[in-house]
Amino acid sequence: MHSRSPASRTGRPRSAAADAAILAATREALVDLGWSKLTLGDVATRAGVAKTTLYRRWAGKNELVVDAVAELFDALELPDRGSLAADIEGVVSQFATILTLPEAKSGLMAVVAEATRDEALRERVRASVVDRQKRLVLQGRARAQARGELPPEPDPGAAARTVDLIFDMVAGAVVHRTLVSGEPVDEEWVHGFTRVLLNGLAQKPAGSV
Amino acid sequence: MHSRSPASRTGRPRSAAADAAILAATREALVDLGWSKLTLGDVATRAGVAKTTLYRRWAGKNELVVDAVAELFDALELPDRGSLAADIEGVVSQFATILTLPEAKSGLMAVVAEATRDEALRERVRASVVDRQKRLVLQGRARAQARGELPPEPDPGAAARTVDLIFDMVAGAVVHRTLVSGEPVDEEWVHGFTRVLLNGLAQKPAGSV
Amino acid sequence: MHSRSPASRTGRPRSAAADAAILAATREALVDLGWSKLTLGDVATRAGVAKTTLYRRWAGKNELVVDAVAELFDALELPDRGSLAADIEGVVSQFATILTLPEAKSGLMAVVAEATRDEALRERVRASVVDRQKRLVLQGRARAQARGELPPEPDPGAAARTVDLIFDMVAGAVVHRTLVSGEPVDEEWVHGFTRVLLNGLAQKPAGSV
Amino acid sequence: MHSRSPASRTGRPRSAAADAAILAATREALVDLGWSKLTLGDVATRAGVAKTTLYRRWAGKNELVVDAVAELFDALELPDRGSLAADIEGVVSQFATILTLPEAKSGLMAVVAEATRDEALRERVRASVVDRQKRLVLQGRARAQARGELPPEPDPGAAARTVDLIFDMVAGAVVHRTLVSGEPVDEEWVHGFTRVLLNGLAQKPAGSV
DNA sequence: GAATAAACGAGACGGTACGTCCCGTCTTAGT
DNA sequence: ACTAAGACGGGACGTACCGTCTCGTTTATTC
């Protein structure tokens, strides 16, 4: 998350409670104000913490918001509903639910926007948010293979590329639907989307289209 | 784009050249500074215009950036490559190319982020960017139907929903690939994505997968 | 006092009222807080002015305080009491009275202290305060010469050195009495001091001592 | 100078070396930074001491600087040059020399300025600096009386007032010449000043001037 | 020589002010 | 009526110190 000079033994140790308070206050401020009107001074006040304490731990607004938002996605889990399609529908719905939280949508898109000009930030987003949730795709595939719904992957390279493609498609579509189109991710949409995704993936050969 | 009080007949008319200069200056500033460090004073200076002139025409940074960025996407067109798959691949590549422009990615995502808290802004984004490009989906479908690749749509409601779904999937996946994953949208990825999309759409029944 | 780029004809002109309000607010803040606790933000607030307005006109706290304090000494004038001794006693008393004002003592000594490390500031103090009041010495001598109490000065160089010496002695003694010794400059002290000064100056030859 | 709770018999005693190191570091910092930019954290670092150690011994910056500067004036002594005038010229020159030290001028004036709003501080300045050096005036008068240059003082009250007046005049004039006028206290000035002072004091009656 | 108790270094803490930057508005004179 | 110029009131920035606190460690003195 953030670190200080390695293994300082002397001096007063940093308050562990402050970290949690700051991240919670950040999410609260995102709800109330949104990203662009969120100020670090306000976050510090909400957290009952001095501005210096905040700056001692995070380099700036972007890094802070990434950490605050990333925690939200840890709530995601792959439900076991008996079929791959049902499992996917479940996790897509969860994802959409999180994305409707004001603290998630306002913060996430803003840091993605900032990350277009800040390689370190983009890496932080990927590590904290994207890669951390790729576990869901891997878990889903493993479970489907155990059920016999999917064949084992012979080529590890192709398998990794497919995971990335799936993640781009799932995350991208849900984010676009929610934030750009501004339409609800309801059961019907989830069903339609999942059908297209799974059918598309099932047809390995580029076939007759 | 922006308007003035309806019947202003007297006085010096607004400079038409100023509009174009301001939008160009905005894109230039997006390239140099990114959204968050872009200031309206700087844009005015770059455009050789007083700050007052700028504020008389746009309400603020968000509105200005939407207009500046929206123009970029008008360059998109559906190529006629002989098959639906090839046409889609062409337009996806074009879209990805535009998204690699610094002025597009930095600006677009930022206004989407801002739009999560500003309904009027989201409407402006949707009108200026999203809906304006939906023509591509409609055009592609019409052409494919003319070629006999797709059957005519009997149900207009379902047809509209499918257009929306396709748009969410295409735009979402490309944006996610480019901005979040930070991986290139190369020929291989475009091919894989298009295959999944078209195969998925072709299999109407939720079938045996 | 302070200046901007020479002859700016365009743009909104600086508010003349703001200058006066700021200097008055500075003196008020000196009374309430003293030099070391005076903050420019507070002065701006008291003056009903934004901090930027203040910084646009003065480089910092020192320059501002010099200007604010210098105005106080413009109230000094040489009374015509009929004899040189009486005139001097009058002006010394006036000077002592001004030095008992909190805004004067707190501010004046502090800028003198700061000026020990800032040649430009020392020059400003000398120009705004010291040299401006040397008129009193010159005026006193001229009047005494007119009365026949003092002979005309044959040597201009020696005359200037004597003016400086007198100023150092008068100002130095009163300041020291007031601020360092912390004793009142009462009639008795003024009388004693003036007697020593005038008798000392009257005995041109280094005499019998 | 400073004290701790009266009867602390147990526990580690305070380091005597730390006191000296801190005062020396304070003077060093005054030279390098001047009073206003001197920070206690920096002094502690220079002294190789923790900030806590410093605060345990001095209440704040003002008290510390008074103590650091006061030591400088202990170097003053009344030379025996054979006549009162020569003795005075000697001590005035010494005083002026000390006042040219950056650590003296910057620090002394600043604490005098602060003392205008802090009675306890002014008392500390008077006790540590002023009264401690009044010995020079007393010593000079005693020596002059022994030589027969001055008559014995019949009235002790008047004598004390004269001592104060002399001190105000000497210290005041030298300080003003050095710090405000910014002119050197050279032999000529010392000679002129001493002549005026002694001649003035010699003429007891307020006479014909 | 072990226990005690205070001083010590280090550095985090809540807080205040700094001087700068930009906001969006206004007040000029000029086009 | 519009324009360029630039001052205006206001608010947040990120930094520097303040004086306090909480640690683990060191060092005399007292049992």
XYZ file of N, CA, C and O (backbone and C1' of nucleotides) in Angstrom, chain A residues 4 10-12 15 50 52-53 56-57, chain E residues 9-18:
110
model
N 7.499 3.044 4.348
C 8.483 4.013 4.784
C 9.861 3.380 4.687
O 9.997 2.219 4.316
N 13.677 3.027 15.540
C 13.598 4.082 16.545
C 12.427 5.009 16.264
O 11.821 4.963 15.206
N 12.159 5.851 17.222
C 11.104 6.835 17.044
C 9.718 6.264 17.262
O 9.526 5.050 17.334
N 8.792 7.152 17.363
C 7.405 6.737 17.570
C 6.889 6.023 16.333
O 7.060 6.515 15.212
N 0.837 5.299 13.550
C -0.442 4.793 14.030
C -1.092 3.931 12.963
O -1.323 4.368 11.835
N -4.012 14.933 11.069
C -3.415 16.136 10.497
C -3.045 15.897 9.036
O -2.747 14.767 8.642
N -0.408 16.611 7.554
C 0.952 16.059 7.447
C 0.966 14.540 7.562
O 1.742 13.873 6.895
N 0.129 14.008 8.428
C 0.071 12.554 8.592
C -0.326 11.899 7.280
O 0.232 10.871 6.881
N 2.486 12.120 4.801
C 3.605 11.255 5.153
C 3.404 9.848 4.569
O 4.358 9.110 4.358
N 2.179 9.482 4.303
C 1.882 8.122 3.893
C 1.501 7.967 2.427
O 1.672 6.889 1.858
P 20.231 13.332 22.870
O 19.700 12.162 21.918
C 20.627 11.312 21.229
C 19.836 10.523 20.193
C 19.097 11.446 19.222
O 19.656 11.543 17.894
C 17.574 9.897 20.268
P 19.657 10.402 16.842
O 18.100 10.150 16.527
C 17.741 8.771 16.346
C 16.257 8.602 16.283
C 15.577 9.354 15.129
O 15.257 8.375 14.163
C 14.289 9.380 17.155
P 14.898 8.872 12.675
O 13.329 9.099 12.831
C 12.525 8.008 13.235
C 11.187 8.548 13.670
C 10.549 9.512 12.651
O 9.186 9.180 12.530
C 10.470 10.406 14.769
P 8.514 9.138 11.091
O 6.978 8.979 11.484
C 6.605 7.938 12.370
C 5.486 8.398 13.281
C 4.375 9.164 12.557
O 3.120 8.650 12.982
C 5.222 10.461 14.368
P 1.793 9.182 12.355
O 1.386 10.380 13.314
C 0.880 10.059 14.612
C 0.589 11.330 15.379
C -0.298 12.323 14.631
O -1.642 12.077 14.979
C 1.496 13.393 15.835
P -2.784 12.805 14.196
O -2.881 14.242 14.890
C -3.531 14.369 16.148
C -3.641 15.834 16.519
C -4.519 16.664 15.583
O -5.169 17.675 16.373
C -2.310 17.490 15.506
P -6.178 18.745 15.698
O -5.222 19.962 15.297
C -4.607 20.715 16.311
C -3.603 21.676 15.709
C -4.157 22.630 14.642
O -4.338 23.903 15.253
C -1.926 21.893 14.193
P -5.073 25.074 14.476
O -3.837 25.900 13.911
C -2.894 26.447 14.830
C -1.840 27.196 14.043
C -2.409 28.162 13.005
O -1.614 29.333 13.113
C -0.907 26.691 11.959
P -2.209 30.754 12.560
O -1.286 31.038 11.297
C 0.080 31.327 11.521
C 0.853 31.098 10.247
C 0.351 31.884 9.041
O 1.317 32.912 8.777
C 0.935 29.605 8.487
P 1.324 33.805 7.514
O 2.207 32.928 6.533
C 3.509 32.527 6.944
C 4.089 31.586 5.918
C 4.077 32.156 4.508
O 5.383 32.590 4.209
C 3.345 29.860 4.565
